[in-house]
C-alpha cells in the first residue's frame, strides 16, 4: 500500500481501495465509498483543475482549427468548400460512409503493419487518415456556418461561414456529453463527404468507368446466344428450297 496523490476535476474512490493516505485536489469533494480503507484524507484546493484551463485549452484548439481552415481556404479557394457542398447534398450518405471508412481504415492500417516492408506506407496512410478526419471536421464547420448565415442573408463569404461554424461547434463542445457527440458526428459526416467527393472526381470516375466498360465489352464478346446464330447454324433446323 502506498500514499496516493491525485489532481483531477472529479474523484471517485471505490470500496476496494486501500491506502495509508489520500491527498487530492478536485473541483468537487471526492466521492469515497464506505468500504474504502483510507487512514488519512487531505484536500488541496490549489491542486484542483480549474474549469478555465479546460475552456482555454478547447478555445486554443478552436483557434488552431480557424487558422488551419483559413489557410486551406486561401490555398485551395473554391475547392476547399467542395466537401461541404457534398455534405449538404448527401448528409446521410456522408455520415454512413464516414462511419464505415473510419472503422475500416484503422483495421487495414493495422494489418499492413504485419509486414516490415509496408510500415513506411502504413505510417503515411495513418497521417493521411488523421488529416482527413480533421479536414472533415472543418468541412462540417463550414457547412454549419454557411447554413446559419443563409438564414440571415442570401450570400456570405466562405471565411465568415467557416468562422461562425467553428465558433458554434466550440460553444457546443463546452456542454458535457452533447459536445463530444456533436463533434464526433461532425467529424464523421465531413470525413464521409471527402470520400464521396473523391469517388465522384473525374480522375476516379474516368478510370472506374473505363474499367467497367472493358468488363462489359469482354462479357458481351464471350456470350453468343443461340438466337443470334444464323439459321443454317442452329442445330435441329432443316433448310431447303
CSV table of C-alpha atoms in Angstrom, one decimal:
chain,number,residue,atom,x,y,z
A,1,UNK,CA,0.0,0.0,0.0
A,2,UNK,CA,1.3,3.4,-0.9
A,3,UNK,CA,0.1,7.0,-0.5
A,4,UNK,CA,-2.0,8.5,-3.3
A,5,UNK,CA,-1.7,12.0,-4.7
A,6,UNK,CA,-4.4,12.9,-7.2
A,7,UNK,CA,-5.2,16.0,-9.2
A,8,UNK,CA,-8.4,15.8,-11.1
A,9,UNK,CA,-11.7,17.5,-12.0
A,10,UNK,CA,-13.7,14.9,-10.1
A,11,UNK,CA,-12.6,12.0,-8.0
A,12,UNK,CA,-14.3,8.8,-7.0
A,13,UNK,CA,-12.8,6.2,-4.7
A,14,UNK,CA,-14.2,2.6,-4.9
A,15,UNK,CA,-14.8,0.4,-1.9
A,16,UNK,CA,-11.9,-1.9,-2.8
A,17,UNK,CA,-9.3,1.0,-2.4
A,18,UNK,CA,-6.9,0.7,0.5
A,19,UNK,CA,-4.1,3.2,1.2
A,20,UNK,CA,-2.4,4.9,4.1
A,21,UNK,CA,-3.3,8.5,2.9
A,22,UNK,CA,-5.0,10.3,0.1
A,23,UNK,CA,-4.0,13.8,-0.9
A,24,UNK,CA,-6.2,15.2,-3.7
A,25,UNK,CA,-7.3,18.4,-5.4
A,26,UNK,CA,-10.6,18.5,-7.3
A,27,UNK,CA,-13.4,20.9,-8.3
A,28,UNK,CA,-15.8,18.9,-6.0
A,29,UNK,CA,-15.3,16.9,-2.9
A,30,UNK,CA,-14.2,13.3,-3.6
A,31,UNK,CA,-16.9,10.6,-3.6
A,32,UNK,CA,-15.4,8.0,-1.3
A,33,UNK,CA,-17.2,4.7,-0.9
A,34,UNK,CA,-18.0,3.4,2.6
A,35,UNK,CA,-15.8,0.3,2.2
A,36,UNK,CA,-12.6,2.2,1.2
A,37,UNK,CA,-9.8,1.8,3.7
A,38,UNK,CA,-8.0,5.2,3.9
A,39,UNK,CA,-6.3,6.3,7.1
A,40,UNK,CA,-5.9,10.0,6.2
A,41,UNK,CA,-7.6,12.2,3.6
A,42,UNK,CA,-6.2,15.7,2.8
A,43,UNK,CA,-7.7,18.1,0.4
A,44,UNK,CA,-5.5,20.5,-1.6
A,45,UNK,CA,-7.7,23.2,-3.2
A,46,UNK,CA,-4.7,24.6,-5.1
A,47,UNK,CA,-4.4,21.3,-7.0
A,48,UNK,CA,-7.9,21.5,-8.5
A,49,UNK,CA,-8.0,21.7,-12.2
A,50,UNK,CA,-9.8,24.9,-12.9
A,51,UNK,CA,-12.6,25.0,-15.5
A,52,UNK,CA,-11.0,28.0,-17.1
A,53,UNK,CA,-8.0,25.9,-18.0
A,54,UNK,CA,-10.1,23.4,-19.9
A,55,UNK,CA,-12.0,26.1,-21.6
A,56,UNK,CA,-8.8,27.8,-22.5
A,57,UNK,CA,-7.5,24.5,-24.0
A,58,UNK,CA,-10.6,24.0,-26.1
A,59,UNK,CA,-10.5,27.6,-27.2
A,60,UNK,CA,-6.9,27.2,-28.3
A,61,UNK,CA,-8.0,24.2,-30.3
A,62,UNK,CA,-10.8,26.2,-31.9
A,63,UNK,CA,-8.3,29.0,-32.8
A,64,UNK,CA,-6.0,26.4,-34.4
A,65,UNK,CA,-8.9,25.0,-36.4
A,66,UNK,CA,-9.8,28.5,-37.5
A,67,UNK,CA,-6.2,29.2,-38.7
A,68,UNK,CA,-6.0,25.9,-40.5
A,69,UNK,CA,-9.3,26.4,-42.2
A,70,UNK,CA,-8.3,29.9,-43.2
A,71,UNK,CA,-5.1,28.6,-44.7
A,72,UNK,CA,-6.9,25.9,-46.7
A,73,UNK,CA,-9.5,28.5,-48.0
A,74,UNK,CA,-6.6,30.7,-49.1
A,75,UNK,CA,-4.6,28.0,-50.8
A,76,UNK,CA,-7.4,25.9,-52.3
A,77,UNK,CA,-10.1,28.6,-52.7
A,78,UNK,CA,-13.3,27.1,-54.2
A,79,UNK,CA,-12.0,23.5,-53.9
A,80,UNK,CA,-11.8,23.8,-50.1
A,81,UNK,CA,-15.6,24.1,-49.9
A,82,UNK,CA,-16.4,21.2,-52.2
A,83,UNK,CA,-16.6,18.7,-49.4
A,84,UNK,CA,-19.2,20.8,-47.5
A,85,UNK,CA,-21.3,21.1,-50.7
A,86,UNK,CA,-21.3,17.3,-51.0
A,87,UNK,CA,-22.2,17.0,-47.3
A,88,UNK,CA,-25.2,19.4,-47.8
A,89,UNK,CA,-26.5,17.4,-50.8
A,90,UNK,CA,-25.9,13.9,-49.2
A,91,UNK,CA,-25.8,14.2,-45.4
A,92,UNK,CA,-26.9,10.7,-44.5
A,93,UNK,CA,-24.7,9.0,-47.1
A,94,UNK,CA,-21.8,11.1,-45.9
A,95,UNK,CA,-22.3,10.1,-42.3
A,96,UNK,CA,-22.8,6.4,-43.1
A,97,UNK,CA,-19.8,6.4,-45.4
A,98,UNK,CA,-17.7,8.2,-42.9
A,99,UNK,CA,-18.5,5.8,-40.2
A,100,UNK,CA,-17.7,2.8,-42.3
A,101,UNK,CA,-14.4,4.2,-43.5
A,102,UNK,CA,-13.4,5.4,-40.0
A,103,UNK,CA,-13.9,1.8,-38.8
A,104,UNK,CA,-12.3,0.0,-41.7
A,105,UNK,CA,-9.3,2.3,-42.3
A,106,UNK,CA,-7.6,1.6,-38.9
A,107,UNK,CA,-8.1,-2.1,-39.4
A,108,UNK,CA,-6.4,-2.1,-42.8
A,109,UNK,CA,-3.6,0.1,-41.5
A,110,UNK,CA,-3.1,-2.3,-38.6
A,111,UNK,CA,-3.0,-5.3,-40.9
A,112,UNK,CA,-0.4,-3.6,-43.1
A,113,UNK,CA,1.9,-3.3,-40.1
A,114,UNK,CA,2.4,-7.1,-40.1
A,115,UNK,CA,4.9,-6.8,-42.9
A,116,UNK,CA,8.0,-4.8,-42.3
A,117,UNK,CA,8.1,-3.5,-45.9
A,118,UNK,CA,4.7,-1.9,-45.6
A,119,UNK,CA,5.4,0.0,-42.4
A,120,UNK,CA,6.5,3.3,-44.1
A,121,UNK,CA,3.4,3.1,-46.3
A,122,UNK,CA,1.2,2.5,-43.3
A,123,UNK,CA,2.7,5.5,-41.5
A,124,UNK,CA,1.8,7.6,-44.5
A,125,UNK,CA,-1.7,6.4,-44.6
A,126,UNK,CA,-2.1,6.9,-40.8
A,127,UNK,CA,-1.1,10.6,-41.2
A,128,UNK,CA,-3.5,10.9,-44.2
A,129,UNK,CA,-6.3,9.3,-42.3
A,130,UNK,CA,-5.9,11.7,-39.3
A,131,UNK,CA,-5.7,14.7,-41.6
A,132,UNK,CA,-8.8,13.6,-43.4
A,133,UNK,CA,-10.7,13.3,-40.1
A,134,UNK,CA,-9.6,16.8,-39.2
A,135,UNK,CA,-10.4,18.2,-42.6
A,136,UNK,CA,-13.8,16.5,-42.3
A,137,UNK,CA,-14.5,18.4,-39.0
A,138,UNK,CA,-13.5,21.7,-40.8
A,139,UNK,CA,-15.9,20.9,-43.7
A,140,UNK,CA,-18.8,20.3,-41.3
A,141,UNK,CA,-18.0,23.6,-39.5
A,142,UNK,CA,-18.1,25.5,-42.8
A,143,UNK,CA,-21.4,24.0,-43.8
A,144,UNK,CA,-22.9,24.7,-40.4
A,145,UNK,CA,-21.8,28.4,-40.5
A,146,UNK,CA,-23.0,28.7,-44.2
A,147,UNK,CA,-26.5,27.3,-43.3
A,148,UNK,CA,-26.8,29.7,-40.4
A,149,UNK,CA,-25.7,32.8,-42.4
A,150,UNK,CA,-28.1,31.9,-45.3
A,151,UNK,CA,-30.9,32.2,-42.8
A,152,UNK,CA,-29.9,35.9,-42.4
A,153,UNK,CA,-28.5,36.9,-45.8
A,154,UNK,CA,-28.5,35.3,-49.2
A,155,UNK,CA,-24.8,35.1,-49.6
A,156,UNK,CA,-21.8,35.1,-47.3
A,157,UNK,CA,-18.1,34.8,-47.6
A,158,UNK,CA,-16.7,31.3,-47.0
A,159,UNK,CA,-14.4,32.7,-44.3
A,160,UNK,CA,-17.3,34.2,-42.4
A,161,UNK,CA,-19.3,31.0,-42.7
A,162,UNK,CA,-16.3,28.9,-41.5
A,163,UNK,CA,-15.6,31.2,-38.5
A,164,UNK,CA,-19.2,31.1,-37.4
A,165,UNK,CA,-19.3,27.3,-37.7
A,166,UNK,CA,-16.1,26.9,-35.7
A,167,UNK,CA,-17.5,29.2,-33.0
A,168,UNK,CA,-20.7,27.3,-32.8
A,169,UNK,CA,-19.1,23.9,-32.6
A,170,UNK,CA,-16.7,25.2,-29.9
A,171,UNK,CA,-19.6,26.5,-27.8
A,172,UNK,CA,-21.4,23.2,-28.2
A,173,UNK,CA,-18.2,21.3,-27.1
A,174,UNK,CA,-18.4,23.0,-23.7
A,175,UNK,CA,-21.6,21.1,-23.0
A,176,UNK,CA,-20.7,17.7,-21.3
A,177,UNK,CA,-21.7,14.7,-23.3
A,178,UNK,CA,-23.5,16.6,-26.0
A,179,UNK,CA,-20.4,18.4,-27.1
A,180,UNK,CA,-18.5,15.2,-27.7
A,181,UNK,CA,-21.4,13.6,-29.6
A,182,UNK,CA,-21.8,16.6,-31.9
A,183,UNK,CA,-18.1,16.8,-32.5
A,184,UNK,CA,-17.9,13.1,-33.4
A,185,UNK,CA,-20.9,13.3,-35.8
A,186,UNK,CA,-19.5,16.5,-37.4
A,187,UNK,CA,-16.1,14.7,-37.9
A,188,UNK,CA,-17.6,11.5,-39.4
A,189,UNK,CA,-20.0,13.4,-41.7
A,190,UNK,CA,-17.3,15.6,-43.1
A,191,UNK,CA,-14.9,12.7,-43.4
A,192,UNK,CA,-17.5,10.7,-45.4
A,193,UNK,CA,-18.1,13.7,-47.6
A,194,UNK,CA,-14.4,13.7,-48.5
A,195,UNK,CA,-14.6,10.2,-49.7
A,196,UNK,CA,-17.8,10.8,-51.6
A,197,UNK,CA,-16.1,13.8,-53.3
A,198,UNK,CA,-13.1,11.6,-54.1
A,199,UNK,CA,-15.2,8.8,-55.7
A,200,UNK,CA,-17.1,11.4,-57.8
A,201,UNK,CA,-14.0,13.2,-59.0
A,202,UNK,CA,-13.1,13.0,-62.7
A,203,UNK,CA,-9.9,11.1,-62.2
A,204,UNK,CA,-11.6,8.3,-60.2
A,205,UNK,CA,-14.8,8.1,-62.3
A,206,UNK,CA,-12.9,8.1,-65.6
A,207,UNK,CA,-10.8,5.1,-64.6
A,208,UNK,CA,-13.7,3.3,-63.0
A,209,UNK,CA,-16.0,3.8,-66.0
A,210,UNK,CA,-13.2,2.7,-68.3
A,211,UNK,CA,-12.6,-0.5,-66.4
A,212,UNK,CA,-16.3,-1.1,-66.2
A,213,UNK,CA,-16.7,-0.6,-69.9
A,214,UNK,CA,-13.8,-3.1,-70.6
A,215,UNK,CA,-15.5,-5.7,-68.4
A,216,UNK,CA,-18.9,-5.2,-70.1
A,217,UNK,CA,-17.3,-5.5,-73.5
A,218,UNK,CA,-15.4,-8.6,-72.6
A,219,UNK,CA,-18.6,-10.2,-71.1
A,220,UNK,CA,-20.6,-9.3,-74.2
A,221,UNK,CA,-17.9,-10.8,-76.5
A,222,UNK,CA,-17.8,-14.0,-74.6
A,223,UNK,CA,-21.6,-14.5,-74.8
A,224,UNK,CA,-23.0,-16.0,-78.0
A,225,UNK,CA,-26.7,-16.8,-77.6
A,226,UNK,CA,-28.3,-19.3,-79.9
A,227,UNK,CA,-30.9,-16.8,-81.0
A,228,UNK,CA,-28.2,-14.6,-82.7
A,229,UNK,CA,-26.7,-17.5,-84.7
A,230,UNK,CA,-27.6,-17.8,-88.4
A,231,UNK,CA,-30.5,-20.1,-89.2
A,232,UNK,CA,-28.2,-22.5,-91.1
A,233,UNK,CA,-26.0,-23.0,-87.9
A,234,UNK,CA,-28.8,-23.7,-85.4
A,235,UNK,CA,-29.0,-27.4,-84.6
A,236,UNK,CA,-32.1,-29.3,-85.4
A,237,UNK,CA,-33.3,-27.0,-88.2
A,238,UNK,CA,-33.7,-28.3,-91.8
A,239,UNK,CA,-33.3,-25.9,-94.6
A,240,UNK,CA,-34.2,-26.4,-98.2
A,241,UNK,CA,-35.7,-24.7,-101.2
